[in-house]
Every structure is written in C-alpha cells, then in structure tokens.
Tab-separated table of C-alpha atoms in Angstrom:
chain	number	residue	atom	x	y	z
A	1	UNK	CA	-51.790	175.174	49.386
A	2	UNK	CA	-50.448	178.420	47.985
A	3	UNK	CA	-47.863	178.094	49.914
A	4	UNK	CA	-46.569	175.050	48.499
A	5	UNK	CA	-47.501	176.227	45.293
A	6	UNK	CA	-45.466	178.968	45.264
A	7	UNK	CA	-42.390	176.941	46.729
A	8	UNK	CA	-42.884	174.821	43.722
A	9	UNK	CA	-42.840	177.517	40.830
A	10	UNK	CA	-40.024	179.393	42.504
A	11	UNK	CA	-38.226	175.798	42.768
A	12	UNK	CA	-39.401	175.399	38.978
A	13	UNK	CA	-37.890	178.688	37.946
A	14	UNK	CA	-34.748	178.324	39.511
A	15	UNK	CA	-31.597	178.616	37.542
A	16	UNK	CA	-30.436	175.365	38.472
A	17	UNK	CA	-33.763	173.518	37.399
A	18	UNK	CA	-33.701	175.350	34.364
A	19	UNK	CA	-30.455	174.503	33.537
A	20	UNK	CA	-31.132	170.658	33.995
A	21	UNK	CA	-34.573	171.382	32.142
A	22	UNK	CA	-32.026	172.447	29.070
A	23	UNK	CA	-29.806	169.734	29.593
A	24	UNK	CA	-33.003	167.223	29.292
A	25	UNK	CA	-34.701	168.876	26.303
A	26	UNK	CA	-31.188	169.249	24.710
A	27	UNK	CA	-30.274	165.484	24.784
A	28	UNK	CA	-33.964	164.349	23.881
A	29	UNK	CA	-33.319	166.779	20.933
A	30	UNK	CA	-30.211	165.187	20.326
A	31	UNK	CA	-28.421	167.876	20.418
A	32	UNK	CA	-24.257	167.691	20.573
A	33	UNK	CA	-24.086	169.652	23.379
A	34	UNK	CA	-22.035	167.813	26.122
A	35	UNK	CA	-19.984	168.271	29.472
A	36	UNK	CA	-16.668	166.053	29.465
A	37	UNK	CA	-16.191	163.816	31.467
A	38	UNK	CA	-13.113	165.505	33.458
A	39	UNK	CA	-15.203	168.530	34.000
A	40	UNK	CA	-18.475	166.657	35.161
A	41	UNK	CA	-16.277	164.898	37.190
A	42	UNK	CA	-14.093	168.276	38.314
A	43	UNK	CA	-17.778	170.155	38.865
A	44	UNK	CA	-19.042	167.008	41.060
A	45	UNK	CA	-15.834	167.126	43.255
A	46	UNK	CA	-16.335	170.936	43.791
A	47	UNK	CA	-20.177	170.220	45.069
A	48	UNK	CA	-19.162	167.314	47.597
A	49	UNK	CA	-15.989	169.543	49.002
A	50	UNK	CA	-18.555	172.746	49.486
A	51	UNK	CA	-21.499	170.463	50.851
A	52	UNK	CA	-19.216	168.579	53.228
A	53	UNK	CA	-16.920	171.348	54.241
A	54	UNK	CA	-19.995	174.058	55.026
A	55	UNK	CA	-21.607	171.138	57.047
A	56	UNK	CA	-18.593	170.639	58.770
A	57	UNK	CA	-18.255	174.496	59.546
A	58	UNK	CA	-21.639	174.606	60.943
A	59	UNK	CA	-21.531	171.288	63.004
A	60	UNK	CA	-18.257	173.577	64.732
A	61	UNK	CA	-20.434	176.739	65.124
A	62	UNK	CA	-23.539	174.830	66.577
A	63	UNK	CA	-21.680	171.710	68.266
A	64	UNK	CA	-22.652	168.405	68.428
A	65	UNK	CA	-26.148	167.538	70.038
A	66	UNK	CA	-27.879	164.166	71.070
A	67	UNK	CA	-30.160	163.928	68.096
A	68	UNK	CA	-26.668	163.473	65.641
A	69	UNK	CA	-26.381	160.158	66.688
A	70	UNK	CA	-30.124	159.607	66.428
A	71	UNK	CA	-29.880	160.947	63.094
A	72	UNK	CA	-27.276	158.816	61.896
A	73	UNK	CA	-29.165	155.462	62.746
A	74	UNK	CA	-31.977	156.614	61.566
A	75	UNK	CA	-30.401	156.756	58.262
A	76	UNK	CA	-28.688	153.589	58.562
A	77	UNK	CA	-32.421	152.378	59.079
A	78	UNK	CA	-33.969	153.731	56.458
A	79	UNK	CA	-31.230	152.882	54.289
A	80	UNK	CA	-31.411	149.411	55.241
A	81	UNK	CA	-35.315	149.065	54.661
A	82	UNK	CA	-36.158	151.003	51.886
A	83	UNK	CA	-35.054	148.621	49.580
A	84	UNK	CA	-37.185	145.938	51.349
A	85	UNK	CA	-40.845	147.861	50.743
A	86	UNK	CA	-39.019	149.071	47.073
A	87	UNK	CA	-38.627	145.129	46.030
A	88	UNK	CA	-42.167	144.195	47.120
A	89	UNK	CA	-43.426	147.212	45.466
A	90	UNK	CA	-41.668	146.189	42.174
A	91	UNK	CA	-42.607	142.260	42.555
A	92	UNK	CA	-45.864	143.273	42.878
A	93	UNK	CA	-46.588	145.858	39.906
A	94	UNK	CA	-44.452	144.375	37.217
A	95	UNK	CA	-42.855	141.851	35.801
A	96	UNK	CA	-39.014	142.168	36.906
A	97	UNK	CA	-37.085	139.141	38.267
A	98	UNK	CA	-35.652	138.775	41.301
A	99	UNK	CA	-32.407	140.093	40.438
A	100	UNK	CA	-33.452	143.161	38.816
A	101	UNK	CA	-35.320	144.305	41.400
A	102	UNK	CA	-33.456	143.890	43.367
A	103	UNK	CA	-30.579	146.205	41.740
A	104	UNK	CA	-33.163	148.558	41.691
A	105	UNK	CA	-34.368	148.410	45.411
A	106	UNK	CA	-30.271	149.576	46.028
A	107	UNK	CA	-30.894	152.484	44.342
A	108	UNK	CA	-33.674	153.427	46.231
A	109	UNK	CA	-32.364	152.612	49.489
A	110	UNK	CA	-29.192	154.659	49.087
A	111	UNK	CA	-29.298	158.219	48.464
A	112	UNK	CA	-28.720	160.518	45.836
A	113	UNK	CA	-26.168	163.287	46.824
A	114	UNK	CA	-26.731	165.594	44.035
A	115	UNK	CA	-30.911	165.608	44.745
A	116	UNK	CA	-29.268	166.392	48.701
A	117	UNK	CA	-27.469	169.401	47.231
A	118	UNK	CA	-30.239	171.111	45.668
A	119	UNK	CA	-32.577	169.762	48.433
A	120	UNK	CA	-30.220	171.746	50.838
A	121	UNK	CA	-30.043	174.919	48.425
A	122	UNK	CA	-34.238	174.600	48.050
A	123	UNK	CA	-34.182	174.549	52.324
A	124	UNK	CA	-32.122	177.454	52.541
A	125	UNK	CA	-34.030	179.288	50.150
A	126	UNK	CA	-37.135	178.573	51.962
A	127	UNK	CA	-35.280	180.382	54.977
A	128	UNK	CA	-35.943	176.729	56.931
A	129	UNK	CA	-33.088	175.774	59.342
A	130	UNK	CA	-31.498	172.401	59.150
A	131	UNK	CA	-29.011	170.365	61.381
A	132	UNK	CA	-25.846	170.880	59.806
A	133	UNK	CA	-24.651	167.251	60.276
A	134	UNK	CA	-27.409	165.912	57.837
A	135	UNK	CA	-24.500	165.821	55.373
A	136	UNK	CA	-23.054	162.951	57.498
A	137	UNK	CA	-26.338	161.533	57.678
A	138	UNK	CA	-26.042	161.924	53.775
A	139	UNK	CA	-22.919	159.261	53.787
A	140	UNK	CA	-23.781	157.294	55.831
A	141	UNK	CA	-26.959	156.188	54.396
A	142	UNK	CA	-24.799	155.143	50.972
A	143	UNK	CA	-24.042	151.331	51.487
A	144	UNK	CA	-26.756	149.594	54.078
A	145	UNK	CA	-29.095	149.574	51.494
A	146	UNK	CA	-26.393	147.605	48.728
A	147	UNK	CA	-26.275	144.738	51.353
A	148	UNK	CA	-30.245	144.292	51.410
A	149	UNK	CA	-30.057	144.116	47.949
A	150	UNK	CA	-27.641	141.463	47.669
A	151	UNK	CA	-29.318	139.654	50.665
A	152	UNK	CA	-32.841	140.263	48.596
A	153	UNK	CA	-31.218	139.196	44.997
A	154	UNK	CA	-29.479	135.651	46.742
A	155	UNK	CA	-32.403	135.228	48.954
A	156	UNK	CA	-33.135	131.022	48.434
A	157	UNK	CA	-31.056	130.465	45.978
A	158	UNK	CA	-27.419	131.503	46.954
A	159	UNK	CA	-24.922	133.999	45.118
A	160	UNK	CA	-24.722	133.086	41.181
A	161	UNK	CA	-21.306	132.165	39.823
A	162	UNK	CA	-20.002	135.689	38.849
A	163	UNK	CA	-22.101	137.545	41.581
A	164	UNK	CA	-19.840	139.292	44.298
A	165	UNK	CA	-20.676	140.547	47.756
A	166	UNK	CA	-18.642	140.389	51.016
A	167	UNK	CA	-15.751	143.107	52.358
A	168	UNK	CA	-14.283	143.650	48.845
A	169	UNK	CA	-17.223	145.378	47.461
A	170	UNK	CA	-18.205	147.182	50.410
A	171	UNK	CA	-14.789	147.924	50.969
A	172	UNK	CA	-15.049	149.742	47.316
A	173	UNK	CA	-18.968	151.522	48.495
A	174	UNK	CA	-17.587	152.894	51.401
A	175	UNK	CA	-14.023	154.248	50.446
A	176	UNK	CA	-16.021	155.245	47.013
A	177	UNK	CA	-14.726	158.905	46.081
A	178	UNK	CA	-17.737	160.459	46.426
A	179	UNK	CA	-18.068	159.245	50.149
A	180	UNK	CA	-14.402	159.736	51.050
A	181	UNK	CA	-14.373	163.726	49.758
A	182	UNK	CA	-17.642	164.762	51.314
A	183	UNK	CA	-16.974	163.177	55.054
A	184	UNK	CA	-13.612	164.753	54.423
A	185	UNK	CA	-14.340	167.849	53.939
A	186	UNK	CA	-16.635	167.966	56.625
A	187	UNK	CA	-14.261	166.852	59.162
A	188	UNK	CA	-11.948	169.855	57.787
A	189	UNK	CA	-14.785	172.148	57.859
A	190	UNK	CA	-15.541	170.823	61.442
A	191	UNK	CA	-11.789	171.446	62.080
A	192	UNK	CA	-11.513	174.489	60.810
A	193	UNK	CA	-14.926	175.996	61.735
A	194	UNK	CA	-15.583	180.053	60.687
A	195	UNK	CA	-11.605	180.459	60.318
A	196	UNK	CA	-11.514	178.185	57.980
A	197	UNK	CA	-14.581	179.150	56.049
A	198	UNK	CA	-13.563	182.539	56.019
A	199	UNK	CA	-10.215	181.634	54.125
A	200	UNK	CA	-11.997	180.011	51.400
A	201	UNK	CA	-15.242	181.030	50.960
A	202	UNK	CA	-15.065	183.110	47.725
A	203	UNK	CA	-14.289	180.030	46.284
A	204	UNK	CA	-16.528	177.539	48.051
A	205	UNK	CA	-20.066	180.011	49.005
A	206	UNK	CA	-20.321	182.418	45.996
A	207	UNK	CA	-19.540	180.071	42.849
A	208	UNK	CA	-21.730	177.441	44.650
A	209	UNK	CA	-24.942	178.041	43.030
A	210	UNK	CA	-23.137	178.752	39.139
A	211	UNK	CA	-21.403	175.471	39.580
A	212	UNK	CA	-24.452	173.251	40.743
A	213	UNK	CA	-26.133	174.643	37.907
A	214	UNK	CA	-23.557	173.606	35.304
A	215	UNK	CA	-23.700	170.357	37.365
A	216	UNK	CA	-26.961	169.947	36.598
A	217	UNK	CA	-26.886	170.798	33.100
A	218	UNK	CA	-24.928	167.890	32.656
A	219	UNK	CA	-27.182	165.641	34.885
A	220	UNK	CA	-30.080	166.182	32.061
A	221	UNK	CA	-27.864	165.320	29.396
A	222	UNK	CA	-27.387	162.523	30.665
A	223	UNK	CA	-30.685	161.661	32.104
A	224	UNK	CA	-31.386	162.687	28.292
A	225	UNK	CA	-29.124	160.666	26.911
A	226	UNK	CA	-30.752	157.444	29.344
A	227	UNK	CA	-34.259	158.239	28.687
A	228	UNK	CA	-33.179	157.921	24.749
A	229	UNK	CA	-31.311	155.010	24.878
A	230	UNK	CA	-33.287	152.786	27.488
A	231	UNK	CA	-35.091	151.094	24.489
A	232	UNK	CA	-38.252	149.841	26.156
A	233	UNK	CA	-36.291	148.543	28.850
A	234	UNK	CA	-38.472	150.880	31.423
A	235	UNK	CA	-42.361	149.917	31.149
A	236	UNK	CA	-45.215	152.171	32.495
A	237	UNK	CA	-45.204	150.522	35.570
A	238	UNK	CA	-41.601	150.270	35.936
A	239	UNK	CA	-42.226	154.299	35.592
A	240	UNK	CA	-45.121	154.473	37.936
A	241	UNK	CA	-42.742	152.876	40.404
A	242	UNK	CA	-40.585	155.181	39.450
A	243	UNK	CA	-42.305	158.463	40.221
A	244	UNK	CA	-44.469	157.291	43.502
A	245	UNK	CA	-41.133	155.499	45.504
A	246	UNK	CA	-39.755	158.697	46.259
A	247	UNK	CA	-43.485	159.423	47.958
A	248	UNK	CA	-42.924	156.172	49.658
A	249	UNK	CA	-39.614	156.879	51.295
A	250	UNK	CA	-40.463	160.449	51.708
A	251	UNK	CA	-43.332	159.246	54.112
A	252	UNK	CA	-40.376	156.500	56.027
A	253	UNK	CA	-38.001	159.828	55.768
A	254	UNK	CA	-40.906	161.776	57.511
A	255	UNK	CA	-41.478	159.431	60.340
A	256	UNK	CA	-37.573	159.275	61.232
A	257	UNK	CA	-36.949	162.325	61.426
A	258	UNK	CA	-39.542	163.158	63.432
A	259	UNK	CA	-39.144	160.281	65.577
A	260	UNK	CA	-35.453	161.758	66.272
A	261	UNK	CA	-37.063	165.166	66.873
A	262	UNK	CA	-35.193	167.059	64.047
A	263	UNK	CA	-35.726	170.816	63.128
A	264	UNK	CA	-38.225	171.073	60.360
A	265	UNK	CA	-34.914	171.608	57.367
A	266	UNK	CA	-33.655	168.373	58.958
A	267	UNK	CA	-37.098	166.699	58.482
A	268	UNK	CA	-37.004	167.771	55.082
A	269	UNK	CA	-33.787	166.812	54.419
A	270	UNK	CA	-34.279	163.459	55.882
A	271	UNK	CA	-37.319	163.227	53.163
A	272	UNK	CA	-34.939	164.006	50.212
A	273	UNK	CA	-32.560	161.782	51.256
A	274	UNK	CA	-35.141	158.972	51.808
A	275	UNK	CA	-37.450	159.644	48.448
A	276	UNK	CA	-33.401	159.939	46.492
A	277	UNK	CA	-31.865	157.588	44.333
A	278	UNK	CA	-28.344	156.088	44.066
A	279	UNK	CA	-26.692	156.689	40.653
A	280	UNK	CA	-23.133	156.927	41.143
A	281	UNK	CA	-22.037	154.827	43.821
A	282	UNK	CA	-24.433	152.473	43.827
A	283	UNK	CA	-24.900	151.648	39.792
A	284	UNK	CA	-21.042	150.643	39.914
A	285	UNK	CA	-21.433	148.578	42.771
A	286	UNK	CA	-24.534	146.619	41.095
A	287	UNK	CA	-22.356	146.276	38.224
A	288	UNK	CA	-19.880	144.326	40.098
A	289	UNK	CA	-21.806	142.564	42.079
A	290	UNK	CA	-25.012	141.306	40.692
A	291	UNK	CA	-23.862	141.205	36.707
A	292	UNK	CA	-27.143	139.976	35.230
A	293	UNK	CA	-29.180	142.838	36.651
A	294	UNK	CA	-30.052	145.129	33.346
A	295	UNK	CA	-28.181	148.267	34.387
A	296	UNK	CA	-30.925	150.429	31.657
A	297	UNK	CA	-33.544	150.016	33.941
A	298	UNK	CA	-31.938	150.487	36.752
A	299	UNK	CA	-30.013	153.732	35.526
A	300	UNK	CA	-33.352	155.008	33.516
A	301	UNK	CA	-35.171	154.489	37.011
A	302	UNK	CA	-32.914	156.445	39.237
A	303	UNK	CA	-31.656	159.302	36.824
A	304	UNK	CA	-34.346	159.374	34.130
A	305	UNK	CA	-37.594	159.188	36.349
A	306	UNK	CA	-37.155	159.849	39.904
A	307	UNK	CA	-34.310	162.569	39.576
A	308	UNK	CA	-35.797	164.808	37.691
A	309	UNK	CA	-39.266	164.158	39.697
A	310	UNK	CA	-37.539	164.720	43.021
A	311	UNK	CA	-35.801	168.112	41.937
A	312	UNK	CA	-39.068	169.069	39.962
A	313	UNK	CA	-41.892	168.301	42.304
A	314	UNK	CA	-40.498	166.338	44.852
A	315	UNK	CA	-38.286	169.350	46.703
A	316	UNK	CA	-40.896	172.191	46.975
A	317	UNK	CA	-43.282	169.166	48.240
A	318	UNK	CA	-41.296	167.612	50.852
A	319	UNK	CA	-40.169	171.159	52.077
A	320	UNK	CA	-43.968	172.163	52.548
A	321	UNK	CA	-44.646	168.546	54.215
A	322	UNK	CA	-41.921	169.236	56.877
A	323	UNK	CA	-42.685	172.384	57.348
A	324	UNK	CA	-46.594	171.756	57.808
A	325	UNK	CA	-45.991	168.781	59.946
A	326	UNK	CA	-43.375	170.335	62.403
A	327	UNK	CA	-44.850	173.818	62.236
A	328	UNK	CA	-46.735	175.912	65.177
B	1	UNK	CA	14.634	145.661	11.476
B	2	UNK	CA	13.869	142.175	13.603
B	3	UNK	CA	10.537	141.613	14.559
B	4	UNK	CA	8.997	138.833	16.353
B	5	UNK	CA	5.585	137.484	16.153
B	6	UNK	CA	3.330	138.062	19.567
B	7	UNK	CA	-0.790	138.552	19.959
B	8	UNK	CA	-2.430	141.643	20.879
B	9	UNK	CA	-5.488	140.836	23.123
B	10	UNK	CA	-7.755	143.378	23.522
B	11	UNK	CA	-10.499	143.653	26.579
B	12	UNK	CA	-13.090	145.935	26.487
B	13	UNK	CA	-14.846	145.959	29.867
B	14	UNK	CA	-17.229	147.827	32.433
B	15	UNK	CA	-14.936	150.248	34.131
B	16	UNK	CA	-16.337	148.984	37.394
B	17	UNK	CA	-14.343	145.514	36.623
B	18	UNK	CA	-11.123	146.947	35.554
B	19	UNK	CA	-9.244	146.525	39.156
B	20	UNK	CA	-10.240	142.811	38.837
B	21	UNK	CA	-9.561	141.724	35.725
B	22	UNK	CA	-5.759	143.958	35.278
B	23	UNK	CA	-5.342	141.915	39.342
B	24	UNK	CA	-6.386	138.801	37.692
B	25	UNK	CA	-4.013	139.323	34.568
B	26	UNK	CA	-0.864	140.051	37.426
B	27	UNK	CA	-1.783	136.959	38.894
B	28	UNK	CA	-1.725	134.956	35.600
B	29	UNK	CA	1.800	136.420	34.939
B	30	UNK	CA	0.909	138.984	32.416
B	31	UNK	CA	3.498	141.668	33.215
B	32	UNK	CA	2.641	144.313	30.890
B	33	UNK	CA	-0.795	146.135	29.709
B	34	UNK	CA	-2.112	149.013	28.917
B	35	UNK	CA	-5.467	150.193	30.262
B	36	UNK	CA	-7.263	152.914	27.801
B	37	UNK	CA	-10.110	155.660	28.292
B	38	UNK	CA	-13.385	154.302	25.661
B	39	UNK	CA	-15.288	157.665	24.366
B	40	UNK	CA	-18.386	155.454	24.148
B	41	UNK	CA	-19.984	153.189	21.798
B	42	UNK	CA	-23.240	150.617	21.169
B	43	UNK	CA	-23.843	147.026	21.982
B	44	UNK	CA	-25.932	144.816	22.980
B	45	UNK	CA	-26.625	146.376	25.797
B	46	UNK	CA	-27.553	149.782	23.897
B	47	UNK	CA	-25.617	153.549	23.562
B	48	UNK	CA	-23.358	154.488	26.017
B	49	UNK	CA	-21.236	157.654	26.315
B	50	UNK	CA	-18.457	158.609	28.741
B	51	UNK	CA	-19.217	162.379	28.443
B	52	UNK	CA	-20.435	163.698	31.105
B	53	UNK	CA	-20.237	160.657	33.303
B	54	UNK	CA	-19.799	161.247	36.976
B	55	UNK	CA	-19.421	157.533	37.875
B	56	UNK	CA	-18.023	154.880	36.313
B	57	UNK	CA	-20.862	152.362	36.148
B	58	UNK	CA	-21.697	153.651	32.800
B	59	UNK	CA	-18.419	153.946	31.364
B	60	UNK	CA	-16.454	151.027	29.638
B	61	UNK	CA	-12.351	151.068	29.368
B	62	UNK	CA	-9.712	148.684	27.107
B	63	UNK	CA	-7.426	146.619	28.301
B	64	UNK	CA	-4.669	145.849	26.026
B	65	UNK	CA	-1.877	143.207	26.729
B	66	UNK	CA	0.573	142.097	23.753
B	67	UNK	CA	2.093	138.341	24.394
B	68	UNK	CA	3.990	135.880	23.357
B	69	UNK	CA	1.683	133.199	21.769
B	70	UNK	CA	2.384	130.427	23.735
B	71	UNK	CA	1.053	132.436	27.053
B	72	UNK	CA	-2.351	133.233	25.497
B	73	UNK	CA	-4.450	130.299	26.745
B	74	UNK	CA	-3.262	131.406	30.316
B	75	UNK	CA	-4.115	134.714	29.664
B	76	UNK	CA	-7.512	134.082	28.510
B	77	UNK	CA	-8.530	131.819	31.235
B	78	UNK	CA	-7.717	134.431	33.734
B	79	UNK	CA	-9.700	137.174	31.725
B	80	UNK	CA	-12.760	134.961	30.878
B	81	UNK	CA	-12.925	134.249	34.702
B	82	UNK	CA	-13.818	137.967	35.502
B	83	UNK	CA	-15.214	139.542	31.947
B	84	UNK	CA	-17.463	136.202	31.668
B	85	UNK	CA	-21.032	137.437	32.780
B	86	UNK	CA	-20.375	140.994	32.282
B	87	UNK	CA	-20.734	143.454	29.233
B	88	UNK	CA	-17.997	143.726	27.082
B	89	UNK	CA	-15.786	142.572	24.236
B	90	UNK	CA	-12.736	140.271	23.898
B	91	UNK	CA	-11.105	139.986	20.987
B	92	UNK	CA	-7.461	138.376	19.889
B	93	UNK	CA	-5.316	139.777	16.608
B	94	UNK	CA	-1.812	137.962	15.640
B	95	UNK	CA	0.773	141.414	15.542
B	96	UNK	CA	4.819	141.807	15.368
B	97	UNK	CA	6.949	143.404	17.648
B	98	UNK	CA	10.212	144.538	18.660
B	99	UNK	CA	12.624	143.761	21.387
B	100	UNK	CA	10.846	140.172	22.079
B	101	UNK	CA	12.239	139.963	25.411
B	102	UNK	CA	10.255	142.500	27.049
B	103	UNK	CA	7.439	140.398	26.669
C-alpha cells in the first residue's frame, strides 16, 4: 500500500502532471492562456517520432520474440471488445441512445497515445522494464474498436442516410497522421538501432520530458476548455462511467497481457492502453461516420474525465497492479 | 472597371468533412474554391476553439466558392448532400467580380 502510495504522489508531483494540472485550472479559470494550434500540433509530432523511434531502437537492441505477435492480437482483441462491455455499461447506467453510445464505446476501445506516453515515462520511472514493441501494440489497437462501434450503432436498424463506414473511413483511421508517424518512426528506429539513436538523441531523449510537459499543458486547456463548454451534456452517470471504464479495461488489459506472458512494464502498459481513451483519431472518425452522435459527450468523456483520471490516479495504480500481480 | 455579377457561397464545416464536400464540389463542376483556417466560434452545438487542437474533430474550416448564378442550384445540391446532417453553416451572398471568365 505504501508502495503504491508513494508511486502515486511522485506521479502527482511530476512536472508533467503539474503542468496539465495548470493547464486545467487555467482554462476552468478562463484564463487566455493558450498553445496554437501549429505548435500543439508541432509538440504532438515530436512525442509520436521519439515514442516510435526509441521503441523501434530497442525492438533492434532486444530483437523480436514470440510474445510480439501475441501482443499484437491481444490488442487487436481488446480493441475489438472493449467497446462491447463499454456500450452495455452505458445502456445500462444512463440514458444515452444507441448512437451515442456507441461513439463513445470507440473511444474506449481505441487507445489514447498521449496517456501511453506518460504511461511509458511513469514505467520507466518506476525502474519497471517493458517490451519495447508495446508502441506497435499502441497502433495497432487504434481502429478495431471504430468498426464495433459502427457495427454496435447500425446494429437492427441499418446505417442512417448520412452515416459512413466501409474502406474509406478506415482507410482515413489507419493512414491517420498520428498512426503513420509513430509506426514510422519505429521502423526507422528499428532500422537504425543504437547508431541511429546515437545521431539524434540530444534532440529526441533529453528535450523529451520538457516537451511532453508543454504537451500536456495544452491537453488541460483543452480538457479545460471541454469541461467548460460541455453544457450539461455529461450527467453524473455519464461521469461515473467515465472514471470506472478505465478500471474496467485495465482489468481486460491485465488478463491479456498476462495471458501473453509479458514483463511486468508490458503488463502495465497493456493496462494503460486498455483503461485509455481515443481523442484524436477516433473523435474525427465518429464525426464522419456516425453524424448524429453528440461529439460534447463524447469529447468531455474521453479528455475531460478519463484523461486526466488515467494520468492522475490511473498510472501509479496500474503500475503497482502489474507489478504486484507479476512480481516474486 | 467591368464587373460582373456572381454569388459567393460560403461553407462552414467540421474539418473532418472537408475532403468530401471540396471532392463533391469537383464532381459538381465547381472549379475554383478556397478552403480557410476558422479560429473558433459558438453554435448550436456550443464553444469551440482551434487553439491548441491536436486533431481535427474539434476544429471547423470555410469553404468558399464564388459562381456564376446560374450554377448555384448545382452547387448546392452537391454541398447539401455531404454538410446535411453535420454541424455547420451555409450561407449564399450576391457579390461582383472581375474577369467573369475565370469562373
């Protein structure tokens, strides 16, 4: 208990908590601090190239092992279901149709690669090893859950007349930026292994932690920003669901990566990535494809509740889970 | 100086639509437009800001095509068809410009 208790206040203290902490409290203030878009969008491409490129680097150093592929379909797996148990959760403790929550079950299913970041940076902290390749496990587990939730929304009653699905839009989720950067960089970190790290990593191992904080800063504004302008959309249960789905796929996260056998980082990693939520890739590809869907609650849910719970409590809590569970 | 009478549509849209409704213009023979970046704004559907946006879910963009009248209706079929159930604004203003022939 101590243990995890002191994971959690160092987590808490952390300069990159704090910072989204300020962020938060600065946007509920209604402050005019902001981050442009261009450099939100600069900072976020700087985080996926270092994530993907020092997974990449380590996947070279350690090689490839049997439990990769295990890994990978676990995550396809998890993606794929989460948003199953997420929609009967919401049918059953409020009042949100069909459609809606089923928007919302995507976001849960697919992962959040920002919460992955600082779940990674909270693992090495810890001094906890974890399978490099987790950061294709990351990617991978983006779109499965998008195609339950379209199978969930049109479930016996068809598409509606502007809803979209098919190869188009998953076309769009797969090749999405975000996606496209981070399994590129870690093929050119896997490519390049140590050399290649050792050529660039002033610029991609040193400003890592400044940048994620900045990054962050500008995740609580705009979580700030959400939380302000949901306008009731987000009831208490909608916020109860919020805050205990993470728990939920935390516990499915648990049992796969045990069931693959990982190391006790990769178990924890597996957790963050199964108690995340979507809100870049997945929020667009709602917006295309399921129109009606009220993108305030689903955007208050996944940046405004279970963000800020996951890097809060939810990191220093999986981390002690893992490490309890797979320990001596 | 001769000017010629043409309407400026204007389409304010969910960025996530924008490849489908400038595709849908091109295939309605609208030759010309001019997407712009939206700072942010309130609707119906509440506040929105494009600071600090890392996706582009939450971020809205214009579209802006000027015609010759008689090609409106066309136009507008094709836009209504994607912007129908989706957040956003359409609106239609009579304006003059130069070097008719270009549009």
């Amino acid at each position: 208990m101590d243990g995890l208790l002191d994971l959690a206040l160092a987590n808490l203290t952390s300069p990159a908590i704090l910072c989204f902490a300020l962020g938060l409290a600065a946007a509920l203030a209604r402050s005019d601090l902001s981050v442009p878009e261009a450099a939100a969008k600069a900072l976020s491409l700087y985080l996926l190239f270092a994530i993907g490129f020092k997974g990449g680097t380590g996947v070279a150093a350690h090689g490839l092992d049997a439990r990769l592929v295990g890994a990978l379909l676990a995550g396809v797996a998890l993606s794929a279901a989460i948003p199953l148990v997420a929609f009967a959760y919401l049918r059953a403790i409020s009042r949100l149709d069909q459609t809606d929550a089923a928007a919302v079950a995507a976001h849960y299913g697919s992962i959040s690669i920002v919460t992955f970041v600082a779940g990674t940076t909270t693992v090495q902290a810890a001094g906890m090893l974890a399978e490099p390749y987790m950061v294709a496990v990351a990617a991978a587990m983006e779109a499965p859950a998008i195609l339950t939730a379209l199978w969930l929304a049109h479930r016996g009653r068809g598409p509606g007349p502007g809803d979209e699905g098919g190869t188009s839009l998953m076309r769009e989720v797969i090749l999405n930026g975000s996606i496209v950067l981070l399994v590129g960089a870690f093929a050119i970190g896997w490519i390049t292994g140590a050399d290649g790290l050792a050529r660039i990593d002033s610029f991609i191992v040193a400003p890592f932690q400044g940048v994620l904080c900045l990054f962050l800063l500008d995740m609580g504004l705009v979580a700030g920003r959400g939380l302000r302008g949901s306008r009731g959309a987000v009831t208490a249960p909608l916020v109860l669901f919020g805050l205990t789905m993470p728990l939920v796929g935390a516990g499915l996260g648990l049992g796969a990566g045990l069931l693959v056998g990982l190391s006790p980082g990769g178990v924890a990693l597996m957790m963050v990535l199964a108690a995340s939520a979507s809100y870049i890739a997945v929020p667009a590809a709602m917006r295309v494809a399921l129109p009606d869907a009220n993108p305030a609650i689903y955007l208050t849910l996944s940046l405004g509740v279970t963000f800020p719970f996951n890097l809060t409590l939810g990191l220093p809590l999986y981390l002690a889970v893992a490490a309890t569970v797979t320990g001596p | 100086m001769q000017t010629h009478h043409a309407k400026r549509v204007e389409i304010i849209i969910e960025a996530p639509m924008e490849g489908r409704l400038t595709r849908a213009l091109v295939k309605a023979g609208v030759t010309g437009f001019t997407v712009l970046p939206v700072l942010g704004g309130s609707g119906r559907s509440g506040e929105w800001s494009r600071e600090g946006q890392v996706g582009r879910a939450g971020g809205m963009v214009a579209v802006v095509c000027l015609i010759r009248p008689d090609r409106l209706d066309g136009l507008l079929e094709a836009a209504f068809a994607v912007v129908d159930r989706h957040i956003g604004v359409v609106s239609v203003t009579d304006c003059e410009i130069l070097r008719a022939e270009r549009f």
